[in-house]
Amino acid sequence: MNTVLSSLKEFTNHKICVVIGCGGNRDVAKRSIIAKIATKYADKVIFTTDNPRDEEPMDIINQMINNLEYANYEIILDRKEAIYKALNESRNDEVIAILGKGSENHQIINGIYYPFKDKEVVYNWIYKIVYDLALFFEVIPIFFTIIFAVVVYEWICRQLGYNGLYHRERCNRGFLNERGV
């Protein structure tokens, strides 16, 4: 994570927003280190859940934010809402780094595996924006509105390096994912 964020800071003039959490039942000592790195390099950090497992999510985040130097963060426990907030508040001069889960396809909460992919949250956000935009122009019938939304959504996903609606393959382009410190 240090390498990703320091590289982003070095090679871009854009503001950096980081969405990150720490896993439960894992190395507690790394939590504050991860938070310090995130707040050091990012202009804005949203701390959220990342497989809390059997621990209380707020306990994990409190361990992360304990003794932080910078106050450039907020806490949103629901990971989907945290990602949506970062995306909704982003500007043209901002890079969003969604870190922690990588290619995992679930979130573990109290021993239950819930389907969850960061990438799909971003896909759904893009789809909603495009669909709302298409509905805004009520000059075409709803059928064409839906087709327009899907076509634009697919085009945006291809521009980001994703394979769109029908093929959910891991890709190294688009928003950032990384595991570890």
Short mmCIF file of C-alpha atoms in Angstrom, two decimals:
data_model
loop_
_atom_site.label_atom_id
_atom_site.label_comp_id
_atom_site.label_asym_id
_atom_site.label_seq_id
_atom_site.Cartn_x
_atom_site.Cartn_y
_atom_site.Cartn_z
CA MET A 1 0.00 0.00 0.00
CA ASN A 2 2.85 2.37 0.79
CA THR A 3 4.27 1.86 -2.71
CA VAL A 4 0.92 2.43 -4.46
CA LEU A 5 0.08 5.60 -2.56
CA SER A 6 3.57 7.10 -2.66
CA SER A 7 3.72 6.42 -6.42
CA LEU A 8 0.32 8.04 -6.93
CA LYS A 9 1.47 11.07 -4.95
CA GLU A 10 4.71 11.28 -6.93
CA PHE A 11 3.37 10.73 -10.44
CA THR A 12 0.07 12.58 -10.41
CA ASN A 13 -0.97 16.12 -9.67
CA HIS A 14 -4.45 14.90 -8.77
CA LYS A 15 -5.92 14.73 -5.31
CA ILE A 16 -6.04 11.24 -3.85
CA CYS A 17 -9.02 9.67 -2.09
CA VAL A 18 -8.48 6.30 -0.42
CA VAL A 19 -11.19 3.85 0.66
CA ILE A 20 -9.68 1.26 3.00
CA GLY A 21 -10.37 -1.06 5.89
CA CYS A 22 -8.54 -3.75 7.84
CA GLY A 23 -9.59 -7.36 8.25
CA GLY A 24 -10.77 -8.74 11.56
CA ASN A 25 -8.96 -11.54 13.38
CA ARG A 26 -5.74 -10.51 11.66
CA ASP A 27 -2.55 -8.64 12.59
CA VAL A 28 -3.79 -5.91 14.94
CA ALA A 29 -0.42 -4.11 14.94
CA LYS A 30 -0.70 -3.34 11.21
CA ARG A 31 -4.00 -1.48 11.57
CA SER A 32 -2.58 1.80 12.82
CA ILE A 33 0.32 1.55 10.34
CA ILE A 34 -2.09 1.15 7.42
CA ALA A 35 -4.14 4.13 8.61
CA LYS A 36 -1.03 6.30 9.05
CA ILE A 37 0.16 5.52 5.52
CA ALA A 38 -3.29 6.21 4.05
CA THR A 39 -3.70 9.56 5.83
CA LYS A 40 -0.11 10.56 5.02
CA TYR A 41 -0.42 10.19 1.25
CA ALA A 42 -4.13 10.80 0.62
CA ASP A 43 -5.98 14.08 0.63
CA LYS A 44 -9.06 12.25 1.90
CA VAL A 45 -9.45 8.79 3.46
CA ILE A 46 -12.64 6.86 4.09
CA PHE A 47 -12.15 4.10 6.64
CA THR A 48 -14.59 1.22 6.22
CA THR A 49 -14.99 -2.51 6.76
CA ASP A 50 -12.90 -5.22 5.14
CA ASN A 51 -13.91 -8.69 6.34
CA PRO A 52 -14.44 -7.86 10.02
CA ARG A 53 -14.96 -11.59 10.62
CA ASP A 54 -15.77 -12.01 14.35
CA GLU A 55 -14.67 -8.54 15.46
CA GLU A 56 -16.82 -5.44 15.80
CA PRO A 57 -16.12 -3.22 12.76
CA MET A 58 -15.97 -0.05 14.87
CA ASP A 59 -13.39 -1.65 17.20
CA ILE A 60 -11.16 -2.34 14.18
CA ILE A 61 -11.50 1.22 12.92
CA ASN A 62 -10.83 2.67 16.39
CA GLN A 63 -7.58 0.70 16.47
CA MET A 64 -6.74 2.10 13.02
CA ILE A 65 -7.37 5.76 13.86
CA ASN A 66 -5.76 5.69 17.30
CA ASN A 67 -2.96 8.32 17.41
CA LEU A 68 -3.27 9.48 13.80
CA GLU A 69 -1.25 12.56 12.85
CA TYR A 70 -3.68 13.75 10.20
CA ALA A 71 -7.44 14.30 10.49
CA ASN A 72 -8.20 13.97 6.77
CA TYR A 73 -10.51 11.01 7.19
CA GLU A 74 -14.06 9.95 7.84
CA ILE A 75 -15.64 6.66 8.84
CA ILE A 76 -18.37 4.85 6.91
CA LEU A 77 -18.82 1.30 8.15
CA ASP A 78 -20.81 0.06 5.14
CA ARG A 79 -18.15 -0.60 2.47
CA LYS A 80 -20.55 -0.14 -0.43
CA GLU A 81 -21.68 3.23 0.94
CA ALA A 82 -18.05 4.24 1.50
CA ILE A 83 -17.18 3.48 -2.14
CA TYR A 84 -20.32 5.28 -3.36
CA LYS A 85 -19.44 8.34 -1.26
CA ALA A 86 -15.92 8.45 -2.70
CA LEU A 87 -17.28 8.13 -6.24
CA ASN A 88 -20.12 10.63 -5.73
CA GLU A 89 -17.83 13.27 -4.27
CA SER A 90 -14.96 12.75 -6.72
CA ARG A 91 -13.93 15.51 -9.09
CA ASN A 92 -11.94 15.56 -12.32
CA ASP A 93 -8.77 16.29 -10.38
CA GLU A 94 -9.08 13.29 -8.08
CA VAL A 95 -7.86 9.69 -8.10
CA ILE A 96 -9.80 7.15 -6.06
CA ALA A 97 -7.87 4.19 -4.66
CA ILE A 98 -10.10 1.42 -3.31
CA LEU A 99 -7.71 -0.73 -1.31
CA GLY A 100 -7.74 -3.86 0.77
CA LYS A 101 -10.02 -6.48 -0.73
CA GLY A 102 -8.30 -7.00 -4.06
CA SER A 103 -10.02 -9.67 -6.12
CA GLU A 104 -11.95 -11.17 -3.19
CA ASN A 105 -15.57 -11.87 -4.02
CA HIS A 106 -17.04 -11.85 -0.53
CA GLN A 107 -17.08 -10.07 2.79
CA ILE A 108 -16.91 -12.15 5.97
CA ILE A 109 -19.08 -10.84 8.80
CA ASN A 110 -19.64 -13.00 11.91
CA GLY A 111 -18.68 -16.17 10.05
CA ILE A 112 -21.06 -15.55 7.15
CA TYR A 113 -19.69 -15.04 3.64
CA TYR A 114 -21.65 -12.27 1.90
CA PRO A 115 -21.14 -11.79 -1.86
CA PHE A 116 -19.20 -8.56 -2.35
CA LYS A 117 -16.80 -7.25 -4.98
CA ASP A 118 -15.39 -3.73 -4.95
CA LYS A 119 -15.30 -3.83 -8.74
CA GLU A 120 -19.01 -4.61 -9.00
CA VAL A 121 -19.85 -1.72 -6.67
CA VAL A 122 -18.03 0.59 -9.09
CA TYR A 123 -19.76 -1.05 -12.10
CA ASN A 124 -23.16 -0.53 -10.50
CA TRP A 125 -22.37 3.08 -9.70
CA ILE A 126 -21.36 3.74 -13.31
CA TYR A 127 -24.47 1.97 -14.57
CA LYS A 128 -26.75 4.04 -12.31
CA ILE A 129 -25.15 7.31 -13.44
CA VAL A 130 -25.49 6.40 -17.12
CA TYR A 131 -29.05 5.11 -16.68
CA ASP A 132 -30.11 8.26 -14.79
CA LEU A 133 -28.53 10.39 -17.50
CA ALA A 134 -30.43 8.49 -20.18
CA LEU A 135 -33.71 8.90 -18.29
CA PHE A 136 -33.04 12.61 -17.98
CA PHE A 137 -33.36 12.92 -21.76
CA GLU A 138 -36.95 11.72 -21.95
CA VAL A 139 -37.06 12.28 -25.70
CA ILE A 140 -36.68 8.57 -26.48
CA PRO A 141 -38.89 5.64 -25.42
CA ILE A 142 -37.86 3.67 -22.32
CA PHE A 143 -36.66 0.72 -24.41
CA PHE A 144 -34.12 2.89 -26.19
CA THR A 145 -33.20 4.55 -22.91
CA ILE A 146 -32.24 1.18 -21.43
CA ILE A 147 -30.31 0.18 -24.58
CA PHE A 148 -28.52 3.54 -24.54
CA ALA A 149 -27.62 3.11 -20.84
CA VAL A 150 -26.24 -0.40 -21.40
CA VAL A 151 -24.22 0.64 -24.47
CA VAL A 152 -22.70 3.66 -22.71
CA TYR A 153 -22.05 1.57 -19.58
CA GLU A 154 -20.25 -1.07 -21.64
CA TRP A 155 -18.21 1.61 -23.42
CA ILE A 156 -17.15 3.21 -20.11
CA CYS A 157 -16.21 -0.17 -18.66
CA ARG A 158 -14.07 -0.95 -21.72
CA GLN A 159 -12.37 2.43 -21.36
CA LEU A 160 -11.53 1.48 -17.77
CA GLY A 161 -10.16 -1.86 -18.91
CA TYR A 162 -13.07 -3.97 -17.69
CA ASN A 163 -14.92 -6.42 -19.89
CA GLY A 164 -18.30 -4.93 -19.04
CA LEU A 165 -21.58 -6.51 -18.04
CA TYR A 166 -21.13 -10.01 -19.39
CA HIS A 167 -17.55 -10.93 -18.49
CA ARG A 168 -16.39 -10.26 -14.94
CA GLU A 169 -12.71 -11.05 -15.34
CA ARG A 170 -10.01 -9.57 -13.18
CA CYS A 171 -8.18 -6.75 -14.88
CA ASN A 172 -5.12 -4.80 -13.74
CA ARG A 173 -6.44 -1.48 -15.07
CA GLY A 174 -9.17 0.76 -13.71
CA PHE A 175 -9.46 1.51 -10.03
CA LEU A 176 -6.68 0.32 -7.79
CA ASN A 177 -6.70 -2.70 -5.52
CA GLU A 178 -3.79 -3.90 -3.44
CA ARG A 179 -3.40 -6.18 -0.44
CA GLY A 180 -1.06 -5.70 2.47
CA VAL A 181 1.13 -2.83 3.60
#
